[in-house]
Short mmCIF file of C-alpha atoms in Angstrom, two decimals:
data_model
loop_
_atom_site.label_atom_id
_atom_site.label_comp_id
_atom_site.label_asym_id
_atom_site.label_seq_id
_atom_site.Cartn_x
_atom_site.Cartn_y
_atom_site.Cartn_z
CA UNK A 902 15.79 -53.64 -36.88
CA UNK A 903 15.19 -56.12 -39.52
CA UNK A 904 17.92 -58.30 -40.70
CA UNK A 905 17.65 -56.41 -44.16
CA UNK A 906 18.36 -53.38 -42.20
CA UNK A 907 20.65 -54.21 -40.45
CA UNK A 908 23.18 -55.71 -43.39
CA UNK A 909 22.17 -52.19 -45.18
CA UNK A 910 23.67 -50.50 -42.17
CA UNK A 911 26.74 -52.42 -41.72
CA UNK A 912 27.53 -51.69 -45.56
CA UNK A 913 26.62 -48.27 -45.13
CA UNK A 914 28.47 -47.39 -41.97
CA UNK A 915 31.38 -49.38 -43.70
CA UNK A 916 31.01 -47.75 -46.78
CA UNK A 917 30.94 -43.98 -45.25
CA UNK A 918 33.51 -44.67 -43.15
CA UNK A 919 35.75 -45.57 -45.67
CA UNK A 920 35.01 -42.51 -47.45
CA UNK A 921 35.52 -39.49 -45.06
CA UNK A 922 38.90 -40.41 -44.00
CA UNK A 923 40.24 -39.36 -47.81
CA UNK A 924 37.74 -36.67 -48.02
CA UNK A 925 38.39 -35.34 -44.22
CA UNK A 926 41.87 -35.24 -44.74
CA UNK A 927 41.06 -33.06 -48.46
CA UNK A 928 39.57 -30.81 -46.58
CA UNK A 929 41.96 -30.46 -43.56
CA UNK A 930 44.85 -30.01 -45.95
CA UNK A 931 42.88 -27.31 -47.51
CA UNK A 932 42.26 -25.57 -44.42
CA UNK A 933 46.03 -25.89 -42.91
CA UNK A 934 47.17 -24.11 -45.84
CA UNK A 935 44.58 -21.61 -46.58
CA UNK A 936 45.75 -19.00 -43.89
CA UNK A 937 49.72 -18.83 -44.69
CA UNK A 938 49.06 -19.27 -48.58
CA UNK A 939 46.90 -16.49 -48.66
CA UNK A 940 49.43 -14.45 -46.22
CA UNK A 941 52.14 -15.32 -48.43
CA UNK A 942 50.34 -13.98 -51.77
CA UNK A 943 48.65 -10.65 -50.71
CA UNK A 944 50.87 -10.32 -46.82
CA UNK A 945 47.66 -9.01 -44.86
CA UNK A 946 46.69 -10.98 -41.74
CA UNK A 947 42.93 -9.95 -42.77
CA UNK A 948 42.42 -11.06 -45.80
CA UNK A 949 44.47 -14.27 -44.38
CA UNK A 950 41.78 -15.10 -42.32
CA UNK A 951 39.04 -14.18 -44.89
CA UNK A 952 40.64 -16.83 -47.19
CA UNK A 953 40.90 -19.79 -44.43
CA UNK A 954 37.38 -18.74 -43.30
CA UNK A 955 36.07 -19.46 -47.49
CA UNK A 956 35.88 -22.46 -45.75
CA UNK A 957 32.77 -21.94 -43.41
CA UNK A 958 31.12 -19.89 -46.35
CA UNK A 959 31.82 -22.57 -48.58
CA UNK A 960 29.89 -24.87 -45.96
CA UNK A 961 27.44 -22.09 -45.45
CA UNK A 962 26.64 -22.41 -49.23
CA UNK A 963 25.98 -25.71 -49.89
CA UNK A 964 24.46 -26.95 -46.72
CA UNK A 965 20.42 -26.38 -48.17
CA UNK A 966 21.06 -27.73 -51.77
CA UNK A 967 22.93 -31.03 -50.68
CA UNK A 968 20.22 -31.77 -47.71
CA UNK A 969 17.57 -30.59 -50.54
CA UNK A 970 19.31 -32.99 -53.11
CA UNK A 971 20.25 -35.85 -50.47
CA UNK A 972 15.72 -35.39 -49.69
CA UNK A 973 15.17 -35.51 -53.07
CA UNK A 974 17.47 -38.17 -54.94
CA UNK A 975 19.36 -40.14 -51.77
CA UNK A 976 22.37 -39.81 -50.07
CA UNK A 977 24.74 -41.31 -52.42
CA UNK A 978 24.29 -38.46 -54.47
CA UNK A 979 24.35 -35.95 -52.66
CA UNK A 980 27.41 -37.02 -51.27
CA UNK A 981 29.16 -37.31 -54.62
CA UNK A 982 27.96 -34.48 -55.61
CA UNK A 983 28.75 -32.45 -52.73
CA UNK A 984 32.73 -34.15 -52.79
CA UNK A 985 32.39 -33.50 -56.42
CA UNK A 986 32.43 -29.73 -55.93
CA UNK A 987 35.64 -30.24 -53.03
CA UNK A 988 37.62 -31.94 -56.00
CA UNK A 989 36.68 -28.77 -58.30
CA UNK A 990 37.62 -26.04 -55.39
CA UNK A 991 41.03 -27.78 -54.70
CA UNK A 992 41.85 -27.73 -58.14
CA UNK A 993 41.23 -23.93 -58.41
CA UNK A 994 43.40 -23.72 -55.02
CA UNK A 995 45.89 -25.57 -56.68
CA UNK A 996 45.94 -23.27 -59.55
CA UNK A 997 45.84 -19.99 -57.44
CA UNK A 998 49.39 -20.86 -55.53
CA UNK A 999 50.97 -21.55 -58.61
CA UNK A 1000 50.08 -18.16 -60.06
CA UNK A 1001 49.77 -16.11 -56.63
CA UNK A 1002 45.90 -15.53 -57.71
CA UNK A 1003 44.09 -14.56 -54.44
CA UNK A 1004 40.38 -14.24 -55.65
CA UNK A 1005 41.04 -17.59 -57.88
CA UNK A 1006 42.21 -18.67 -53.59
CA UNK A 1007 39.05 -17.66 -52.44
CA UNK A 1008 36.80 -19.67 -54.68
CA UNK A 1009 38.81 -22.63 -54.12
CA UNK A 1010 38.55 -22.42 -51.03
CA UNK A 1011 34.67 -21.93 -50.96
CA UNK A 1012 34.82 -25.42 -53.34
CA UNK A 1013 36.51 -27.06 -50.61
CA UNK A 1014 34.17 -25.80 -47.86
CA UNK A 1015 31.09 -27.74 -49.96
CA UNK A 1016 33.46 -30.73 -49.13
CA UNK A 1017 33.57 -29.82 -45.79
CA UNK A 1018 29.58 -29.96 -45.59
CA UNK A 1019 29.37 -32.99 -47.31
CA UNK A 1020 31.41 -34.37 -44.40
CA UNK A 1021 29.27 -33.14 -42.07
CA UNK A 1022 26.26 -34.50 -43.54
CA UNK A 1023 27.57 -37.75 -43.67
CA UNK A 1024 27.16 -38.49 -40.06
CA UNK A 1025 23.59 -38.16 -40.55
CA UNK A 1026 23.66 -40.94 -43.12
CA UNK A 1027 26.05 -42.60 -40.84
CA UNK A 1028 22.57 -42.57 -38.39
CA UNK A 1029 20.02 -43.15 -40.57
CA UNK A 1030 19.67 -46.88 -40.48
CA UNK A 1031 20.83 -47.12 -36.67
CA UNK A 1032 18.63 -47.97 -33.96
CA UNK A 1033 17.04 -45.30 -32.29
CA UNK A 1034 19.56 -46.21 -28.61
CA UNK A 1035 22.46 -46.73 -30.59
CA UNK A 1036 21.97 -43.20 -33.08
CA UNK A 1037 24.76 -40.59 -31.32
CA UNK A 1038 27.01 -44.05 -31.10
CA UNK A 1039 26.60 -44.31 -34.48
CA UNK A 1040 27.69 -40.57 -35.48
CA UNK A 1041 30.45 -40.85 -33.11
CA UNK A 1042 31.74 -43.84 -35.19
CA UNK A 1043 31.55 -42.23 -38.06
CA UNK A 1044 32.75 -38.97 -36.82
CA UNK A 1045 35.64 -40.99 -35.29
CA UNK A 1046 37.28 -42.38 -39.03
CA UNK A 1047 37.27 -38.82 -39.86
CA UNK A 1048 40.31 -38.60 -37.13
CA UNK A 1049 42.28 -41.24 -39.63
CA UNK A 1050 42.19 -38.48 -42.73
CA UNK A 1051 41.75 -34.97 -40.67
CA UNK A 1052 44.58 -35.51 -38.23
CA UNK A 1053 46.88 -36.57 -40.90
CA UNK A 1054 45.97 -34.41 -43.28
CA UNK A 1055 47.64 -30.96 -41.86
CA UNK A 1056 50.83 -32.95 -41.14
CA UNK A 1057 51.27 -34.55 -44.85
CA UNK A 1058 49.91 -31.14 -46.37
CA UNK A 1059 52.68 -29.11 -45.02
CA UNK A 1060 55.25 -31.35 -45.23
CA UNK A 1061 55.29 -34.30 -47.50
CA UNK A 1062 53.17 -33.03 -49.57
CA UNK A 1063 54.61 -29.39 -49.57
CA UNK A 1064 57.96 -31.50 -50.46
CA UNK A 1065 56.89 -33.28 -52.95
CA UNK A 1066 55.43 -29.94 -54.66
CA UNK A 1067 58.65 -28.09 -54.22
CA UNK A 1068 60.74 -31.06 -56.10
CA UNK A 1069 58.28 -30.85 -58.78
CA UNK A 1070 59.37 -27.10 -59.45
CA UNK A 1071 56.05 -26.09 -57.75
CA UNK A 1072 55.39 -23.79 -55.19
CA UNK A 1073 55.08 -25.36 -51.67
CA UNK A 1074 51.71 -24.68 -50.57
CA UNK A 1075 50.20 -25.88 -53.84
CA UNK A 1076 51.26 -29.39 -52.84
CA UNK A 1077 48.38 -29.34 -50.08
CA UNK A 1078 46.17 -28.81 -52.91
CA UNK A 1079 47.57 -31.04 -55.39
CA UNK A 1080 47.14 -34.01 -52.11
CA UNK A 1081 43.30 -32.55 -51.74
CA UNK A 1082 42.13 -32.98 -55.85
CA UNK A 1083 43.39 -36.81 -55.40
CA UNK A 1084 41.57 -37.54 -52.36
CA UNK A 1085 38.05 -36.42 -53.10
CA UNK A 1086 38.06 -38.27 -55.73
CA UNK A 1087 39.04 -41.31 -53.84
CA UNK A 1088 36.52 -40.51 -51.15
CA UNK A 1089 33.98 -39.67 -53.81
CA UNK A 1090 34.47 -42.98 -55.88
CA UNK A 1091 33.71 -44.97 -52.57
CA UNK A 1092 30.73 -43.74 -51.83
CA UNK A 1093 29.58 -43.92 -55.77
CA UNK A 1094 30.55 -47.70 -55.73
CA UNK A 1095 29.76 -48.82 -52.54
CA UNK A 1096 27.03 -47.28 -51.12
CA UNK A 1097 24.14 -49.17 -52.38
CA UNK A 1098 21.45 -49.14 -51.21
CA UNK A 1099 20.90 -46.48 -50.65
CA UNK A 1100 19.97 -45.40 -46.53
CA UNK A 1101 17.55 -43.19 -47.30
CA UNK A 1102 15.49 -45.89 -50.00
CA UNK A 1103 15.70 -48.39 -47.02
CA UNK A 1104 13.70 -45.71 -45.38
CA UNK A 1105 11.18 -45.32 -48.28
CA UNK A 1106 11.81 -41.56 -48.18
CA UNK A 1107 13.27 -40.97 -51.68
CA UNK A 1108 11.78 -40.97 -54.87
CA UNK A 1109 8.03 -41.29 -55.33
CA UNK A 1110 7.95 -41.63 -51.46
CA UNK A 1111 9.65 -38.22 -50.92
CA UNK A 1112 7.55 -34.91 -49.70
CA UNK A 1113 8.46 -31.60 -51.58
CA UNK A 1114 11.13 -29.72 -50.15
CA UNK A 1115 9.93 -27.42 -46.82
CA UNK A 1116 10.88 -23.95 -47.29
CA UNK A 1117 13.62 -22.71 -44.73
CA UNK A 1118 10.89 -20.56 -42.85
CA UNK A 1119 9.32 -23.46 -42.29
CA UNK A 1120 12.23 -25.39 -41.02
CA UNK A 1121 13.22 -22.67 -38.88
CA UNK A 1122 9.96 -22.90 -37.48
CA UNK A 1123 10.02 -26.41 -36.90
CA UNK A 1124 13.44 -26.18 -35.40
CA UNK A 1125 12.21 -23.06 -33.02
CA UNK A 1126 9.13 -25.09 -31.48
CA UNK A 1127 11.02 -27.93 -30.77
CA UNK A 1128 12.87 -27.67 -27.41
CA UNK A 1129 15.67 -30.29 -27.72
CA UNK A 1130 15.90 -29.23 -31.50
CA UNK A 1131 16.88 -25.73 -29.52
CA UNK A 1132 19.63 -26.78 -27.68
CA UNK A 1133 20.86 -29.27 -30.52
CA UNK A 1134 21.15 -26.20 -32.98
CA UNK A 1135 23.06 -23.97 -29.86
CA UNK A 1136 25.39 -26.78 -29.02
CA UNK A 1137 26.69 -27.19 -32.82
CA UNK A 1138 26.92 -23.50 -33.50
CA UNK A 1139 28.54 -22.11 -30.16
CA UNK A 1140 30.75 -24.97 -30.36
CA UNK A 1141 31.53 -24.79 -34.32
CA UNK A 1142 31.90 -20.51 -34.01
CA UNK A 1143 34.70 -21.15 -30.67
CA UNK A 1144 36.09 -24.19 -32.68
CA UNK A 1145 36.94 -22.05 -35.74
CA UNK A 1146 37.27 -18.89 -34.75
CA UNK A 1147 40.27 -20.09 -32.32
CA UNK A 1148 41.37 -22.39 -35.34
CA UNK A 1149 41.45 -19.98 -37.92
CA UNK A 1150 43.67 -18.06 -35.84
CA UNK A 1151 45.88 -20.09 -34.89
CA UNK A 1152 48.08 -20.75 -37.86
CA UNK A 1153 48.80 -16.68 -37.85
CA UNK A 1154 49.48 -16.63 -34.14
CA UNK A 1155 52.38 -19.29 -34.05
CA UNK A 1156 53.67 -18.25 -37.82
CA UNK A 1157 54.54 -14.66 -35.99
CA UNK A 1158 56.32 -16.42 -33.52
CA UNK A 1159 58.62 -18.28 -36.29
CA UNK A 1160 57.51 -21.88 -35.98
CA UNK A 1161 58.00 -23.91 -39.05
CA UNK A 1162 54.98 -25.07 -41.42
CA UNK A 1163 55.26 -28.14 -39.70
CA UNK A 1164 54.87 -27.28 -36.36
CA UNK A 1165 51.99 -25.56 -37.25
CA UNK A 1166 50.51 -28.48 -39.46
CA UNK A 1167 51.57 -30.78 -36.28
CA UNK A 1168 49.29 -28.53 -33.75
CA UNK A 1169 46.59 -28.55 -36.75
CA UNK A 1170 46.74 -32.13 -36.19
CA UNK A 1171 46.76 -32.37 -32.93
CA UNK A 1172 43.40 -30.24 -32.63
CA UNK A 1173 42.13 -32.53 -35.09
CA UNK A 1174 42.66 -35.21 -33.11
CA UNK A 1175 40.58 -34.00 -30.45
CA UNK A 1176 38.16 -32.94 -32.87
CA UNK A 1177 37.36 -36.73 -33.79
CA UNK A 1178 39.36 -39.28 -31.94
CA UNK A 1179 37.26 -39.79 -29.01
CA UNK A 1180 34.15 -39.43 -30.73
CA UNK A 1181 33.45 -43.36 -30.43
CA UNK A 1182 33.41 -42.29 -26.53
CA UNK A 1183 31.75 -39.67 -26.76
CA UNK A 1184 28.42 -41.25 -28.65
CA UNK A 1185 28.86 -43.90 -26.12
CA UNK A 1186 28.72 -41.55 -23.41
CA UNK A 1187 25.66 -39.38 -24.84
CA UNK A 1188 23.54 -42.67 -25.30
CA UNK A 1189 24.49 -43.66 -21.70
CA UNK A 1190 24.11 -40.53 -19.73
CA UNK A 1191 21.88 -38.24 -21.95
CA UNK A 1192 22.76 -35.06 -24.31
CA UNK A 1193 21.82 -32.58 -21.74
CA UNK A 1194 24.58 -33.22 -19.34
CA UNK A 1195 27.20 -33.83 -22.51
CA UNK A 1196 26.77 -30.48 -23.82
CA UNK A 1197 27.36 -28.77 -20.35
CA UNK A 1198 30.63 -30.34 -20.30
CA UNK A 1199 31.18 -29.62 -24.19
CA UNK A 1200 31.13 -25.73 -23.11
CA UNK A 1201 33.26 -26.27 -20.01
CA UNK A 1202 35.88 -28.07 -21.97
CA UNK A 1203 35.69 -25.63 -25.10
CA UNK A 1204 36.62 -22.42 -22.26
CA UNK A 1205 39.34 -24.57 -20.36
CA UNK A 1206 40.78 -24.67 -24.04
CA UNK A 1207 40.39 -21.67 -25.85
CA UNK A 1208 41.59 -19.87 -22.30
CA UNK A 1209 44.77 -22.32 -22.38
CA UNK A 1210 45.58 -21.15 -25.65
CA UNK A 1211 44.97 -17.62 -24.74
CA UNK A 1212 47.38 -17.64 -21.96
CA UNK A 1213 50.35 -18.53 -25.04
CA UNK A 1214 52.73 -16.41 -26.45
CA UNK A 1215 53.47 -16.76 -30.34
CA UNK A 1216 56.67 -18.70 -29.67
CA UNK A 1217 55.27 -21.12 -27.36
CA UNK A 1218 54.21 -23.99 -28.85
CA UNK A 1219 53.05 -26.32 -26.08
CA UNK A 1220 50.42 -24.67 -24.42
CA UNK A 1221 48.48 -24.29 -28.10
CA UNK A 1222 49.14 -28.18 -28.25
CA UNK A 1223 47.03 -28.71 -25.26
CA UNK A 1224 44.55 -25.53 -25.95
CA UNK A 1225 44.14 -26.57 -29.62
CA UNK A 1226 43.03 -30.75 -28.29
CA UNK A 1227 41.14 -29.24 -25.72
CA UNK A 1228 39.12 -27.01 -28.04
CA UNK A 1229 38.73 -29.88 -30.43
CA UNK A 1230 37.44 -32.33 -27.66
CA UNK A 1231 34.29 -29.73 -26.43
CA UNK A 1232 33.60 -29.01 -30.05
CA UNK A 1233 33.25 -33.19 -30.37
CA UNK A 1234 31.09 -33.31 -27.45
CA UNK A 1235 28.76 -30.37 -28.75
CA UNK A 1236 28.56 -31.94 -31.55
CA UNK A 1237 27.30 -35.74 -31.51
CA UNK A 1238 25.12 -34.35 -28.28
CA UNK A 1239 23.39 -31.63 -30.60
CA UNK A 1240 23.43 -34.06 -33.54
CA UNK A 1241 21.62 -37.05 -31.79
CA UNK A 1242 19.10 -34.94 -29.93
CA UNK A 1243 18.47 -33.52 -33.51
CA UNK A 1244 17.81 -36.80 -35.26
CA UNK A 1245 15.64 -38.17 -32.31
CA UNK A 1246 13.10 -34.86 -32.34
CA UNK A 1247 11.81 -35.10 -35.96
CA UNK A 1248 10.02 -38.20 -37.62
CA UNK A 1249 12.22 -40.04 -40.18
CA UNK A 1250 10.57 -37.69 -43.34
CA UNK A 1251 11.22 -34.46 -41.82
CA UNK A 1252 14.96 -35.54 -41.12
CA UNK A 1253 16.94 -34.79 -43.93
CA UNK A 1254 15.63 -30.91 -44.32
CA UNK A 1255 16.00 -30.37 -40.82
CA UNK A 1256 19.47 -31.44 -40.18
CA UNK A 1257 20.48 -29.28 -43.74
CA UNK A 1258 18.87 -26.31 -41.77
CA UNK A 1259 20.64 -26.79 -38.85
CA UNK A 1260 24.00 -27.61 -40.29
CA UNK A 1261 23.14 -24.23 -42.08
CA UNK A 1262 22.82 -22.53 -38.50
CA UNK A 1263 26.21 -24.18 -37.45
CA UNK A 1264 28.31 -23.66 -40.54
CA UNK A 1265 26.93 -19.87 -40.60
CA UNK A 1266 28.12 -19.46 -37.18
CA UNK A 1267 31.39 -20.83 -38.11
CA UNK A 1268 31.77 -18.57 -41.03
CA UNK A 1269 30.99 -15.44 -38.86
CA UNK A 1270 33.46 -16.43 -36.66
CA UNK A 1271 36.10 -17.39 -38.93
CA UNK A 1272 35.26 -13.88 -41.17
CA UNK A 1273 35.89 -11.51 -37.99
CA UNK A 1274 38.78 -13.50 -36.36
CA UNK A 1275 41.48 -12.05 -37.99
CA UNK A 1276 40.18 -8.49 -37.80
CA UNK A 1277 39.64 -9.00 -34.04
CA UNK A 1278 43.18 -10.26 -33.79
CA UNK A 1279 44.78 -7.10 -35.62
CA UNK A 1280 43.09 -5.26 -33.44
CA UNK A 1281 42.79 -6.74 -30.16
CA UNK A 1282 45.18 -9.40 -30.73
CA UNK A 1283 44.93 -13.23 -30.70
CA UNK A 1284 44.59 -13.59 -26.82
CA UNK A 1285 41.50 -11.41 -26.44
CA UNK A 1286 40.28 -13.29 -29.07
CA UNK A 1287 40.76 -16.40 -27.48
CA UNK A 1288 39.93 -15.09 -24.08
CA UNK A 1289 36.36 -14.50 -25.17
CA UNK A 1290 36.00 -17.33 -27.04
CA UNK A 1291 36.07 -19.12 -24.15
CA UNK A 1292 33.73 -17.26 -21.97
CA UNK A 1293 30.80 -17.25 -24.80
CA UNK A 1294 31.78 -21.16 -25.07
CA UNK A 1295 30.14 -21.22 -21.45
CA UNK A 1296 26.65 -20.00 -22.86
CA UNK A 1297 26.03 -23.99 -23.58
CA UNK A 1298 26.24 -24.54 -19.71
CA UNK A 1299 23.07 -22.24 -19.57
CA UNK A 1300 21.31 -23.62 -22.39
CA UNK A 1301 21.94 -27.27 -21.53
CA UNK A 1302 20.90 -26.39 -17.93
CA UNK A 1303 17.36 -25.06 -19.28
CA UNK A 1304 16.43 -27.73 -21.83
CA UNK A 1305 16.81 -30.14 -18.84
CA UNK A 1306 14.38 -27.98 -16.61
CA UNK A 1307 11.91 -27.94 -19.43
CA UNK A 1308 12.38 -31.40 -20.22
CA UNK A 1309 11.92 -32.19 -16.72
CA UNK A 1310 8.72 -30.52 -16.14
CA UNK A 1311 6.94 -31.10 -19.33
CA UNK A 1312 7.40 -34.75 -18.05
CA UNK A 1313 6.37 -34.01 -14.55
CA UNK A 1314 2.52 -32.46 -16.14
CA UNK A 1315 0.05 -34.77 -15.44
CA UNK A 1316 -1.55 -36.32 -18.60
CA UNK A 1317 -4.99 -35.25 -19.14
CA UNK A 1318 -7.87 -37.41 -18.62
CA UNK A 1319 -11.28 -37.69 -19.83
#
């Protein structure tokens, strides 16, 4: 680490930071509301969830072009451009629970969900410039000031912010939205301002410097021949498919049993919190005692919660407070395990691409998840849902115990001589 790299980090990390709390807490707003808005409008449970789960298809959607334009042109922006797109899908949102339009709802909501991706792929920026023993710290950081904006977010949404709407002579749930339009553009000014240089011309890999695009064939490929690129890509999208499937869910489940919006937006929070609070720990953690072991316990955790909330009824409110931070805590530690073992398996050009096509793996998963929640739940009901959630959760167990094994005897082979 040079001292010019170093400063460039600082300002970055600062910079990014300073950025996804606004732009976290946009999106969780977003989310919080999705669900009960969409309820509210068209009063099907299904096409509830397929409105809150426009989120992960959102994410789904812009993954590729933002890594593609972040490979291309720099992070900056792509992250503008990719918050740019949030501000545009809350505004549609915004307009769709004033006038009780549900496909004008599902776009929105698809807007927001780029936002959502552009969060994600700022934790990879957040690691660019970092040492290569201080990389899943450095996610973890950033990961961690999302907890500022995300936890907060649900909480304001549907209450101040619902409020605030309703005095206006608006509807309640468009206040959520009308919260999300201002802070993307907040988030998305920082970034514009402040985030120069850029990490990725530090790195030389942008502009004339930058290889043409790999096709996602070729990614996949890269990603399939790589063993810790495996496990990295199983550990984000087991935990990100538990994570929102039980999430999506969740603000359905308790609004049967009566709770208020803010109860709801208060266990929102709460899972958020888990989500991104420790995070700081949890980098620390992976650096110290290796990714393997940190995505073993990621699954354990993610099944002690997602059984905890499964074990609920709809009026009980303090067992999904516990199974909600639970969930949120093994997503966190899939997460920044899968992410750093990610960054550390490809050289610095191949980087960008494959971290778009594995946040395209993980966002997919989410969206399946998210899409066939609420018909599993009118059907089978939110427990079984939950139930299961958990026990595929424990599939990371398995794949964290065989990446080790491999690991372990690819090192044991004797190098060849001669």
């Amino acid at each position: 680490m040079t001292a010019e790299r170093t400063v460039a980090y600082r300002r970055a990390s600062r910079t990014l930071m300073a950025s996804v709390i606004p732009t976290s807490a946009a999106m969780a707003s977003g989310f919080a509301a999705a669900a009960v808005l969409a309820k509210e409008i068209t009063g099907s449970e299904t096409l509830a969830t397929v409105a809150a789960a426009m989120m992960q298809v959102g994410s789904v959607s812009a993954t590729v072009p933002l890594a593609r334009r972040m490979a291309r042109l720099g992070r900056r922006r792509g992250l503008v451009a990719g918050w740019s797109i949030g501000t545009a899908g809350a505004t549609l949102a915004f307009l769709a629970a004033v006038a009780d339009i549900y496909p004008l709802l599902i776009v929105g909501i698809c807007g927001i969900g780029a936002g959502n991706a552009t969060n994600l792929a700022a934790r990879f920026a957040s690691a660019d410039l970092a040492s290569e023993d201080r990389k899943a710290r450095a996610i973890g950081m950033l990961v961690w000031a999302t907890t500022f904006g995300a936890a907060l977010g649900p909480t304001i949404a549907l209450d101040q912010a619902a409020d605030i709407a309703q005095y206006m002579g608006l509807p309640e749930l468009s206040g959520p939205y009308l919260l999300g339009m201002i802070l993307f553009v907040i988030g998305l000014t920082v970034t514009h301002t402040w985030l120069r240089p850029d990490p990725l011309e530090v790195l030389g890999t942008i502009g004339e410097a930058a290889a043409r695009p790999a096709s996602l064939r070729v990614v996949g490929r890269r990603i399939a021949a790589s063993p810790a690129a495996r496990l990295a890509v199983i550990a984000m999208l087991t935990g990100q498919a538990v994570m929102v499937g039980v999430m999506t869910i969740t603000p359905l489940h308790m609004d049967n049993g009566d709770h208020e919006f803010r109860v709801i937006g208060w266990v929102i929070s709460v899972h958020v919190i888990g989500m991104f609070a420790f995070s700081p720990i949890v980098g620390w953690l992976v650096d110290r005692i290796g990714p393997y072991l940190m995505v073993a316990l990621g699954g354990v955790i993610l099944c002690i919660g997602a059984e905890t909330a499964a074990h609920n009824s709809a009026e009980d409110s303090a067992g999904m407070f516990a199974g909600l931070l639970l969930v949120g805590l093994g997503w966190s530690f899939g997460l920044i395990a899968g992410s750093a073992l990610l960054t550390s398996a490809f050289p610095v050009a191949q980087r960008v691409e494959m971290q778009g096509g594995a946040d395209l793996l993980m966002t997919g998963g989410g969206a399946v998840a998210g899409l066939s929640s609420g018909v599993i739940m009118e059907h089978f009901g939110f427990h079984s849902f939950s139930h299961y959630a958990g026990l595929a959760a424990l599939l990371l167990v398995a794949a964290a115990a065989t990446a080790w094994y491999t690991a372990r005897q690819e090192r044991a082979e004797p190098v060849p001589t001669g």
